[in-house]
Amino acid sequence: MSATLVLNRRDFMAAGASLVLAGGARAGEPGLGTLKAKAARKGVALGSMVAAKPLAEQADLRAALPGAVALLVPGDEMKWGYVQPRPGPPDFTAAESIAGFAQANGMGLRGHTALWYRNLPDWAAQALLGFDGARVMESRVRAVLGQFKGRVLEWDVVNEAVEPKDGEPDFLRASPFYRGLGPGYVASAFRIARETDPNAKLFYNDYGVEYRYRGMDERRAGVLKLLENLKRNDVPIDGLGIQSHLVARLPFDPKLFRRFLAEVAGLGLAVSITEFDVNDFGVEGDIAARDRVIADYARRFLDVALDEKAVRTVMTWGFSNRESWLNTFAPRRDGQQYRPLPFDVDLKPTPLWTAMAQAFDGAPERG
Ligand code: XIL
């Protein structure tokens, strides 16, 4: 090794290797892949949601993604209302553009989502309540899983089936699926999904299981009950997806969340963090102050999540702060853009990136 190289390496270490990588990384340069590598070292796959439009429009995003993440998931492009707003053949063009990009670049794919009470086209919501509801549900699951058969590693077969506020038995959500088909629709959907794409890992996906806050005990109980019932009845389910849209103003409870994870893992299920981002609504201050709150909150959450070895996938809901669903879903009152993701608008790592890196570094290795 030459003297220059040694010196450079010493300077590099003195500056803090991860900070240099974090600060200096550009699209296509090695630093961008550091977070993925840190996760992979512990047996965790890092992924990102991407939407078809920015993927088509942003060359630097296309250049960055293959090195930076191992998995992609479309944000909306596989949803029922997106592919089939009216009865008739579904249109998977946009979802295929993401699947094709993943495949061409050696990345894996998550599927999101076959059945969700939102983004449900009106015609389907009506049909689910009618005499033909079961067949309509079945053909939707077959259509979307069939389209991507053999290409999806993990499928969110059913999304958000629990809602304690609806007052139904077992805390199930009074969605058109539930009202039209009864509580057994979840089991049916998983059976149809397994038949359609036998090699995909099948997930139930939900939110709101990480806080000590009103209604959240019931949410955890509802999700666990649902998973227990599915397992007891030999329904083909492989895992729980925990969306992890973190809300910095809500009290994260490490103990409750850790116990919940252990209970899910105890059922023999995998756990994926499927839609990670940090919402700092109501957090005041300049960007540095906000980023500190975001990074600290994420670190506390991820340390607990990654402590559970059943967690093997971590997906962020978007790649960079250029676009986040939060800006339209619940805009900040001060008009500032959210900063919920590990890469900033210039695709450079943010303090959240560093928090995630530290959490991966501190995580136990998966066997
Ligand atoms: C969001 C999308 O990102 C937005 O583009 C859309 O307008 C609304 O849905 N939980 C989920 C995701 O499971 O499908 C949602 O995605 C975010 C909340």
Tab-separated table of C-alpha atoms and ligand atoms in Angstrom:
chain	number	residue	atom	x	y	z
A	1	MET	CA	0.000	0.000	0.000
A	2	SER	CA	1.461	3.411	-0.929
A	3	ALA	CA	2.107	6.128	1.633
A	4	THR	CA	-0.499	8.320	0.028
A	5	LEU	CA	-3.113	5.656	0.414
A	6	VAL	CA	-2.229	5.110	4.071
A	7	LEU	CA	-2.355	8.817	4.734
A	8	ASN	CA	-5.652	9.148	2.947
A	9	ARG	CA	-7.045	6.280	4.887
A	10	ARG	CA	-5.888	7.815	8.177
A	11	ASP	CA	-7.440	11.159	7.282
A	12	PHE	CA	-10.549	9.366	6.263
A	13	MET	CA	-10.809	7.502	9.568
A	14	ALA	CA	-10.050	10.663	11.544
A	15	ALA	CA	-12.916	12.428	9.840
A	16	GLY	CA	-15.233	9.552	10.695
A	17	ALA	CA	-15.674	7.149	7.832
A	18	SER	CA	-19.423	7.138	7.867
A	19	LEU	CA	-19.662	10.914	7.975
A	20	VAL	CA	-17.392	11.249	4.961
A	21	LEU	CA	-19.488	8.726	3.096
A	22	ALA	CA	-22.667	10.358	4.298
A	23	GLY	CA	-21.627	13.853	3.378
A	24	GLY	CA	-19.756	13.171	0.183
A	25	ALA	CA	-21.885	10.571	-1.510
A	26	ARG	CA	-23.375	11.369	-4.898
A	27	ALA	CA	-25.632	9.339	-7.104
A	28	GLY	CA	-23.679	6.424	-8.532
A	29	GLU	CA	-20.784	6.835	-6.086
A	30	PRO	CA	-19.994	4.131	-3.556
A	31	GLY	CA	-21.260	6.006	-0.480
A	32	LEU	CA	-24.821	5.765	-1.659
A	33	GLY	CA	-24.757	2.010	-1.152
A	34	THR	CA	-23.420	2.134	2.388
A	35	LEU	CA	-26.780	1.871	4.149
A	36	LYS	CA	-27.794	-1.118	2.036
A	37	ALA	CA	-24.458	-2.771	2.821
A	38	LYS	CA	-24.794	-2.110	6.544
A	39	ALA	CA	-28.261	-3.686	6.529
A	40	ALA	CA	-27.091	-6.620	4.405
A	41	ARG	CA	-24.216	-7.284	6.817
A	42	LYS	CA	-26.862	-8.071	9.440
A	43	GLY	CA	-29.047	-10.099	7.085
A	44	VAL	CA	-31.554	-7.315	6.446
A	45	ALA	CA	-32.691	-6.248	2.962
A	46	LEU	CA	-33.075	-2.496	2.540
A	47	GLY	CA	-35.684	-1.317	0.076
A	48	SER	CA	-37.596	1.708	-1.079
A	49	MET	CA	-40.975	2.615	-2.429
A	50	VAL	CA	-40.728	4.293	-5.782
A	51	ALA	CA	-43.465	5.754	-7.951
A	52	ALA	CA	-43.478	5.298	-11.717
A	53	LYS	CA	-43.471	9.023	-12.510
A	54	PRO	CA	-40.252	10.104	-10.724
A	55	LEU	CA	-38.614	6.878	-11.854
A	56	ALA	CA	-39.363	7.816	-15.452
A	57	GLU	CA	-38.467	11.498	-15.058
A	58	GLN	CA	-35.381	11.557	-12.814
A	59	ALA	CA	-32.173	10.194	-14.294
A	60	ASP	CA	-30.232	10.655	-11.056
A	61	LEU	CA	-32.851	8.660	-9.148
A	62	ARG	CA	-32.557	5.835	-11.685
A	63	ALA	CA	-28.787	5.960	-11.329
A	64	ALA	CA	-28.931	5.939	-7.528
A	65	LEU	CA	-31.497	3.258	-6.745
A	66	PRO	CA	-29.759	0.055	-7.892
A	67	GLY	CA	-26.728	0.721	-5.714
A	68	ALA	CA	-28.665	2.087	-2.786
A	69	VAL	CA	-31.464	-0.429	-2.213
A	70	ALA	CA	-32.025	-4.135	-2.706
A	71	LEU	CA	-35.804	-4.003	-3.116
A	72	LEU	CA	-38.402	-1.768	-4.708
A	73	VAL	CA	-42.129	-1.479	-4.118
A	74	PRO	CA	-44.574	0.628	-6.135
A	75	GLY	CA	-46.432	3.217	-4.058
A	76	ASP	CA	-49.831	3.170	-5.744
A	77	GLU	CA	-49.337	1.480	-9.101
A	78	MET	CA	-50.511	-2.003	-8.077
A	79	LYS	CA	-53.563	-0.801	-6.125
A	80	TRP	CA	-57.002	-1.814	-7.292
A	81	GLY	CA	-58.298	1.670	-8.056
A	82	TYR	CA	-55.119	2.483	-9.936
A	83	VAL	CA	-55.135	-0.529	-12.269
A	84	GLN	CA	-58.883	-0.935	-12.670
A	85	PRO	CA	-60.727	2.343	-12.017
A	86	ARG	CA	-63.594	0.951	-14.117
A	87	PRO	CA	-64.673	-2.652	-14.670
A	88	GLY	CA	-62.736	-4.246	-17.498
A	89	PRO	CA	-59.200	-5.511	-17.928
A	90	PRO	CA	-56.710	-4.119	-15.388
A	91	ASP	CA	-53.874	-1.939	-16.714
A	92	PHE	CA	-50.525	-2.806	-15.164
A	93	THR	CA	-48.382	-0.593	-17.400
A	94	ALA	CA	-47.142	1.714	-14.614
A	95	ALA	CA	-46.513	-1.128	-12.157
A	96	GLU	CA	-44.671	-3.033	-14.881
A	97	SER	CA	-42.363	-0.071	-15.467
A	98	ILE	CA	-41.227	-0.359	-11.842
A	99	ALA	CA	-41.073	-4.162	-11.902
A	100	GLY	CA	-39.085	-4.034	-15.143
A	101	PHE	CA	-36.624	-1.519	-13.708
A	102	ALA	CA	-36.145	-3.687	-10.623
A	103	GLN	CA	-35.561	-6.781	-12.716
A	104	ALA	CA	-33.191	-5.082	-15.180
A	105	ASN	CA	-31.085	-3.823	-12.284
A	106	GLY	CA	-30.999	-6.977	-10.190
A	107	MET	CA	-33.292	-5.649	-7.496
A	108	GLY	CA	-36.086	-7.559	-5.773
A	109	LEU	CA	-39.727	-6.538	-5.746
A	110	ARG	CA	-42.388	-6.233	-3.032
A	111	GLY	CA	-46.037	-6.297	-4.003
A	112	HIS	CA	-48.401	-3.705	-2.501
A	113	THR	CA	-51.287	-4.361	-2.166
A	114	ALA	CA	-54.018	-6.763	-3.366
A	115	LEU	CA	-56.843	-5.762	-0.984
A	116	TRP	CA	-57.144	-2.369	0.701
A	117	TYR	CA	-60.276	-0.501	1.729
A	118	ARG	CA	-58.765	2.684	0.293
A	119	ASN	CA	-57.965	3.166	-3.378
A	120	LEU	CA	-60.879	0.802	-3.888
A	121	PRO	CA	-62.761	1.688	-7.078
A	122	ASP	CA	-66.442	2.538	-6.519
A	123	TRP	CA	-67.612	-0.233	-8.801
A	124	ALA	CA	-65.642	-2.790	-6.775
A	125	ALA	CA	-66.871	-1.443	-3.426
A	126	GLN	CA	-70.434	-1.834	-4.731
A	127	ALA	CA	-69.789	-5.285	-6.163
A	128	LEU	CA	-68.229	-6.565	-2.940
A	129	LEU	CA	-71.542	-5.894	-1.205
A	130	GLY	CA	-73.563	-7.723	-3.847
A	131	PHE	CA	-74.289	-11.368	-4.708
A	132	ASP	CA	-71.056	-11.630	-6.712
A	133	GLY	CA	-68.713	-10.160	-4.069
A	134	ALA	CA	-66.607	-13.256	-3.415
A	135	ARG	CA	-65.915	-13.741	-7.111
A	136	VAL	CA	-64.959	-10.085	-7.588
A	137	MET	CA	-62.513	-10.284	-4.678
A	138	GLU	CA	-61.076	-13.530	-5.983
A	139	SER	CA	-60.527	-12.222	-9.484
A	140	ARG	CA	-58.759	-9.114	-8.131
A	141	VAL	CA	-56.310	-11.234	-6.091
A	142	ARG	CA	-55.722	-13.571	-9.030
A	143	ALA	CA	-55.240	-10.681	-11.453
A	144	VAL	CA	-52.641	-8.753	-9.493
A	145	LEU	CA	-50.683	-11.705	-8.092
A	146	GLY	CA	-50.929	-13.514	-11.423
A	147	GLN	CA	-49.548	-10.522	-13.318
A	148	PHE	CA	-46.342	-10.508	-11.261
A	149	LYS	CA	-46.146	-14.248	-10.583
A	150	GLY	CA	-42.633	-15.426	-9.781
A	151	ARG	CA	-41.305	-11.851	-9.597
A	152	VAL	CA	-42.469	-10.716	-6.155
A	153	LEU	CA	-40.597	-11.746	-3.016
A	154	GLU	CA	-43.158	-10.439	-0.520
A	155	TRP	CA	-46.800	-9.577	-1.158
A	156	ASP	CA	-48.983	-7.380	1.053
A	157	VAL	CA	-52.050	-9.502	0.338
A	158	VAL	CA	-54.335	-7.615	2.717
A	159	ASN	CA	-53.691	-4.081	3.984
A	160	GLU	CA	-55.265	-2.461	7.074
A	161	ALA	CA	-58.025	-4.938	7.950
A	162	VAL	CA	-58.058	-3.877	11.620
A	163	GLU	CA	-59.849	-0.802	12.977
A	164	PRO	CA	-60.939	-0.962	16.626
A	165	LYS	CA	-62.985	2.249	16.259
A	166	ASP	CA	-65.426	0.454	13.948
A	167	GLY	CA	-66.724	-1.599	16.886
A	168	GLU	CA	-66.811	-4.958	15.091
A	169	PRO	CA	-65.849	-8.273	16.759
A	170	ASP	CA	-62.072	-8.898	16.896
A	171	PHE	CA	-61.489	-5.226	16.078
A	172	LEU	CA	-61.901	-5.891	12.360
A	173	ARG	CA	-62.473	-2.930	10.066
A	174	ALA	CA	-66.018	-2.550	8.720
A	175	SER	CA	-64.696	-2.279	5.156
A	176	PRO	CA	-66.652	-3.314	2.045
A	177	PHE	CA	-64.664	-6.592	2.169
A	178	TYR	CA	-65.809	-7.273	5.705
A	179	ARG	CA	-69.378	-6.117	5.181
A	180	GLY	CA	-69.809	-7.947	1.911
A	181	LEU	CA	-67.861	-11.153	2.511
A	182	GLY	CA	-67.686	-11.495	6.293
A	183	PRO	CA	-64.586	-11.818	8.493
A	184	GLY	CA	-63.368	-14.865	6.548
A	185	TYR	CA	-62.337	-12.735	3.560
A	186	VAL	CA	-58.787	-12.358	4.886
A	187	ALA	CA	-58.250	-16.127	5.019
A	188	SER	CA	-59.804	-16.570	1.560
A	189	ALA	CA	-57.548	-13.902	0.084
A	190	PHE	CA	-54.402	-15.580	1.439
A	191	ARG	CA	-55.500	-18.994	0.135
A	192	ILE	CA	-56.144	-17.554	-3.330
A	193	ALA	CA	-52.835	-15.681	-3.169
A	194	ARG	CA	-50.853	-18.832	-2.332
A	195	GLU	CA	-52.517	-20.701	-5.164
A	196	THR	CA	-51.774	-17.892	-7.623
A	197	ASP	CA	-48.112	-17.262	-6.739
A	198	PRO	CA	-46.855	-20.161	-4.613
A	199	ASN	CA	-43.319	-18.764	-4.258
A	200	ALA	CA	-44.189	-15.315	-2.940
A	201	LYS	CA	-44.057	-14.733	0.806
A	202	LEU	CA	-47.501	-13.576	1.852
A	203	PHE	CA	-47.880	-10.693	4.301
A	204	TYR	CA	-50.629	-9.004	6.247
A	205	ASN	CA	-49.754	-5.277	6.453
A	206	ASP	CA	-50.926	-2.704	9.012
A	207	TYR	CA	-50.041	0.416	11.027
A	208	GLY	CA	-50.309	1.903	14.503
A	209	VAL	CA	-48.728	-0.843	16.611
A	210	GLU	CA	-45.735	1.065	18.001
A	211	TYR	CA	-47.185	3.728	20.330
A	212	ARG	CA	-48.556	4.069	23.809
A	213	TYR	CA	-51.568	6.106	22.788
A	214	ARG	CA	-55.326	5.863	22.903
A	215	GLY	CA	-56.678	3.000	20.832
A	216	MET	CA	-53.264	1.467	20.183
A	217	ASP	CA	-53.566	-1.418	22.655
A	218	GLU	CA	-56.681	-2.427	20.755
A	219	ARG	CA	-54.854	-2.140	17.445
A	220	ARG	CA	-52.066	-4.432	18.653
A	221	ALA	CA	-54.656	-6.845	20.046
A	222	GLY	CA	-56.636	-6.804	16.808
A	223	VAL	CA	-53.614	-7.509	14.632
A	224	LEU	CA	-52.404	-10.298	16.910
A	225	LYS	CA	-55.843	-11.888	17.056
A	226	LEU	CA	-56.099	-11.816	13.280
A	227	LEU	CA	-52.661	-13.412	12.859
A	228	GLU	CA	-53.397	-16.045	15.519
A	229	ASN	CA	-56.679	-16.965	13.850
A	230	LEU	CA	-54.996	-17.272	10.462
A	231	LYS	CA	-52.221	-19.478	11.836
A	232	ARG	CA	-54.660	-21.621	13.819
A	233	ASN	CA	-56.649	-22.295	10.672
A	234	ASP	CA	-53.543	-23.157	8.619
A	235	VAL	CA	-54.014	-20.166	6.374
A	236	PRO	CA	-50.908	-19.632	4.210
A	237	ILE	CA	-49.464	-16.465	5.727
A	238	ASP	CA	-45.718	-15.871	6.067
A	239	GLY	CA	-45.389	-12.519	7.717
A	240	LEU	CA	-46.594	-9.262	9.168
A	241	GLY	CA	-45.771	-5.984	7.478
A	242	ILE	CA	-45.502	-3.112	9.919
A	243	GLN	CA	-45.919	0.075	7.929
A	244	SER	CA	-43.925	2.219	10.385
A	245	HIS	CA	-45.114	5.622	9.262
A	246	LEU	CA	-43.657	7.090	12.432
A	247	VAL	CA	-45.220	10.186	13.948
A	248	ALA	CA	-42.705	12.087	16.050
A	249	ARG	CA	-45.404	13.662	18.236
A	250	LEU	CA	-46.809	10.307	19.357
A	251	PRO	CA	-45.173	8.478	22.272
A	252	PHE	CA	-43.217	5.483	20.973
A	253	ASP	CA	-43.228	2.703	23.549
A	254	PRO	CA	-40.172	0.440	23.222
A	255	LYS	CA	-41.441	-2.132	25.721
A	256	LEU	CA	-44.900	-2.546	24.236
A	257	PHE	CA	-43.498	-2.619	20.706
A	258	ARG	CA	-40.750	-5.116	21.582
A	259	ARG	CA	-43.293	-7.429	23.207
A	260	PHE	CA	-45.590	-7.132	20.211
A	261	LEU	CA	-42.740	-8.080	17.855
A	262	ALA	CA	-41.871	-11.095	20.006
A	263	GLU	CA	-45.494	-12.214	19.983
A	264	VAL	CA	-45.679	-11.993	16.196
A	265	ALA	CA	-42.357	-13.795	15.778
A	266	GLY	CA	-43.618	-16.396	18.258
A	267	LEU	CA	-46.329	-17.309	15.778
A	268	GLY	CA	-43.591	-18.314	13.349
A	269	LEU	CA	-44.079	-15.234	11.193
A	270	ALA	CA	-41.520	-12.993	9.517
A	271	VAL	CA	-41.785	-9.264	10.124
A	272	SER	CA	-41.057	-6.617	7.493
A	273	ILE	CA	-40.857	-2.889	8.079
A	274	THR	CA	-42.753	-1.957	4.948
A	275	GLU	CA	-43.327	1.821	4.751
A	276	PHE	CA	-40.831	3.499	7.049
A	277	ASP	CA	-40.780	7.295	7.212
A	278	VAL	CA	-40.839	9.907	9.969
A	279	ASN	CA	-43.573	12.539	10.149
A	280	ASP	CA	-42.451	15.589	12.148
A	281	PHE	CA	-45.768	17.441	12.029
A	282	GLY	CA	-45.770	20.092	14.764
A	283	VAL	CA	-42.023	19.892	15.379
A	284	GLU	CA	-40.742	23.460	15.262
A	285	GLY	CA	-37.287	24.811	14.523
A	286	ASP	CA	-34.832	25.039	11.685
A	287	ILE	CA	-33.930	22.099	9.496
A	288	ALA	CA	-31.084	20.991	11.754
A	289	ALA	CA	-33.369	20.924	14.798
A	290	ARG	CA	-36.108	19.063	12.958
A	291	ASP	CA	-33.621	16.559	11.574
A	292	ARG	CA	-32.336	15.889	15.081
A	293	VAL	CA	-35.821	15.041	16.335
A	294	ILE	CA	-36.480	12.860	13.283
A	295	ALA	CA	-33.166	11.019	13.601
A	296	ASP	CA	-33.553	10.419	17.352
A	297	TYR	CA	-37.070	9.109	16.982
A	298	ALA	CA	-36.102	6.807	14.121
A	299	ARG	CA	-33.129	5.476	16.054
A	300	ARG	CA	-35.249	4.588	19.079
A	301	PHE	CA	-37.743	2.795	16.850
A	302	LEU	CA	-35.208	0.964	14.682
A	303	ASP	CA	-33.095	-0.202	17.613
A	304	VAL	CA	-36.138	-2.040	18.948
A	305	ALA	CA	-37.373	-3.248	15.561
A	306	LEU	CA	-33.977	-4.618	14.501
A	307	ASP	CA	-33.457	-6.306	17.854
A	308	GLU	CA	-36.136	-8.755	16.685
A	309	LYS	CA	-34.435	-11.193	14.325
A	310	ALA	CA	-37.699	-11.942	12.546
A	311	VAL	CA	-37.285	-8.487	10.973
A	312	ARG	CA	-35.420	-9.056	7.693
A	313	THR	CA	-36.757	-6.338	5.406
A	314	VAL	CA	-36.787	-2.570	5.901
A	315	MET	CA	-38.472	-0.487	3.198
A	316	THR	CA	-38.632	3.323	3.256
A	317	TRP	CA	-41.772	4.914	1.802
A	318	GLY	CA	-39.951	6.816	-0.894
A	319	PHE	CA	-36.241	7.257	-1.497
A	320	SER	CA	-35.535	10.930	-0.971
A	321	ASN	CA	-37.143	14.027	0.501
A	322	ARG	CA	-37.893	15.202	-3.036
A	323	GLU	CA	-41.255	13.591	-2.741
A	324	SER	CA	-43.181	12.261	0.200
A	325	TRP	CA	-46.838	11.338	0.392
A	326	LEU	CA	-46.945	13.264	3.714
A	327	ASN	CA	-46.792	16.633	1.932
A	328	THR	CA	-50.229	16.000	0.438
A	329	PHE	CA	-51.660	13.623	3.067
A	330	ALA	CA	-51.115	15.930	6.065
A	331	PRO	CA	-49.177	19.076	5.098
A	332	ARG	CA	-47.219	20.812	7.841
A	333	ARG	CA	-48.955	23.944	9.106
A	334	ASP	CA	-45.881	26.094	8.442
A	335	GLY	CA	-45.853	25.063	4.790
A	336	GLN	CA	-42.407	23.475	5.121
A	337	GLN	CA	-41.754	20.243	3.284
A	338	TYR	CA	-41.423	17.062	5.317
A	339	ARG	CA	-37.987	15.472	5.817
A	340	PRO	CA	-39.100	11.870	6.424
A	341	LEU	CA	-36.515	9.928	4.406
A	342	PRO	CA	-32.796	9.113	4.650
A	343	PHE	CA	-31.792	10.954	1.456
A	344	ASP	CA	-32.350	14.652	0.909
A	345	VAL	CA	-33.565	16.439	-2.214
A	346	ASP	CA	-30.031	16.351	-3.662
A	347	LEU	CA	-29.906	12.577	-2.908
A	348	LYS	CA	-27.328	13.201	-0.166
A	349	PRO	CA	-27.724	11.395	3.164
A	350	THR	CA	-29.486	13.252	5.979
A	351	PRO	CA	-29.130	12.815	9.756
A	352	LEU	CA	-31.889	10.202	9.444
A	353	TRP	CA	-29.475	8.273	7.202
A	354	THR	CA	-26.911	8.336	10.004
A	355	ALA	CA	-29.506	7.162	12.537
A	356	MET	CA	-30.445	4.273	10.280
A	357	ALA	CA	-26.778	3.435	9.711
A	358	GLN	CA	-26.151	3.355	13.461
A	359	ALA	CA	-29.220	1.205	14.034
A	360	PHE	CA	-28.053	-1.312	11.413
A	361	ASP	CA	-24.527	-1.290	12.867
A	362	GLY	CA	-25.900	-2.014	16.321
A	363	ALA	CA	-28.347	-4.706	15.223
A	364	PRO	CA	-27.775	-8.394	15.907
A	365	GLU	CA	-26.951	-10.581	12.903
A	366	ARG	CA	-29.687	-12.737	11.442
A	367	GLY	CA	-28.682	-16.390	11.210
B	1	XIL	C1	-50.108	6.227	-0.015
B	1	XIL	C2	-49.394	6.682	-1.269
B	1	XIL	O1	-48.013	6.864	-1.021
B	1	XIL	C3	-50.013	7.956	-1.792
B	1	XIL	O2	-49.476	8.278	-3.044
B	1	XIL	C4	-51.521	7.821	-1.880
B	1	XIL	O3	-52.076	9.043	-2.222
B	1	XIL	C5	-52.128	7.320	-0.609
B	1	XIL	O4	-51.484	6.120	-0.239
B	1	XIL	N1	-50.383	3.165	4.023
B	1	XIL	C6	-50.270	2.361	2.905
B	1	XIL	C7	-49.860	2.957	1.618
B	1	XIL	O5	-50.394	1.140	3.006
B	1	XIL	O6	-50.455	2.306	0.524
B	1	XIL	C8	-50.181	4.438	1.563
B	1	XIL	O7	-49.636	4.962	0.373
B	1	XIL	C9	-49.656	5.136	2.783
B	1	XIL	C10	-50.301	4.593	4.025
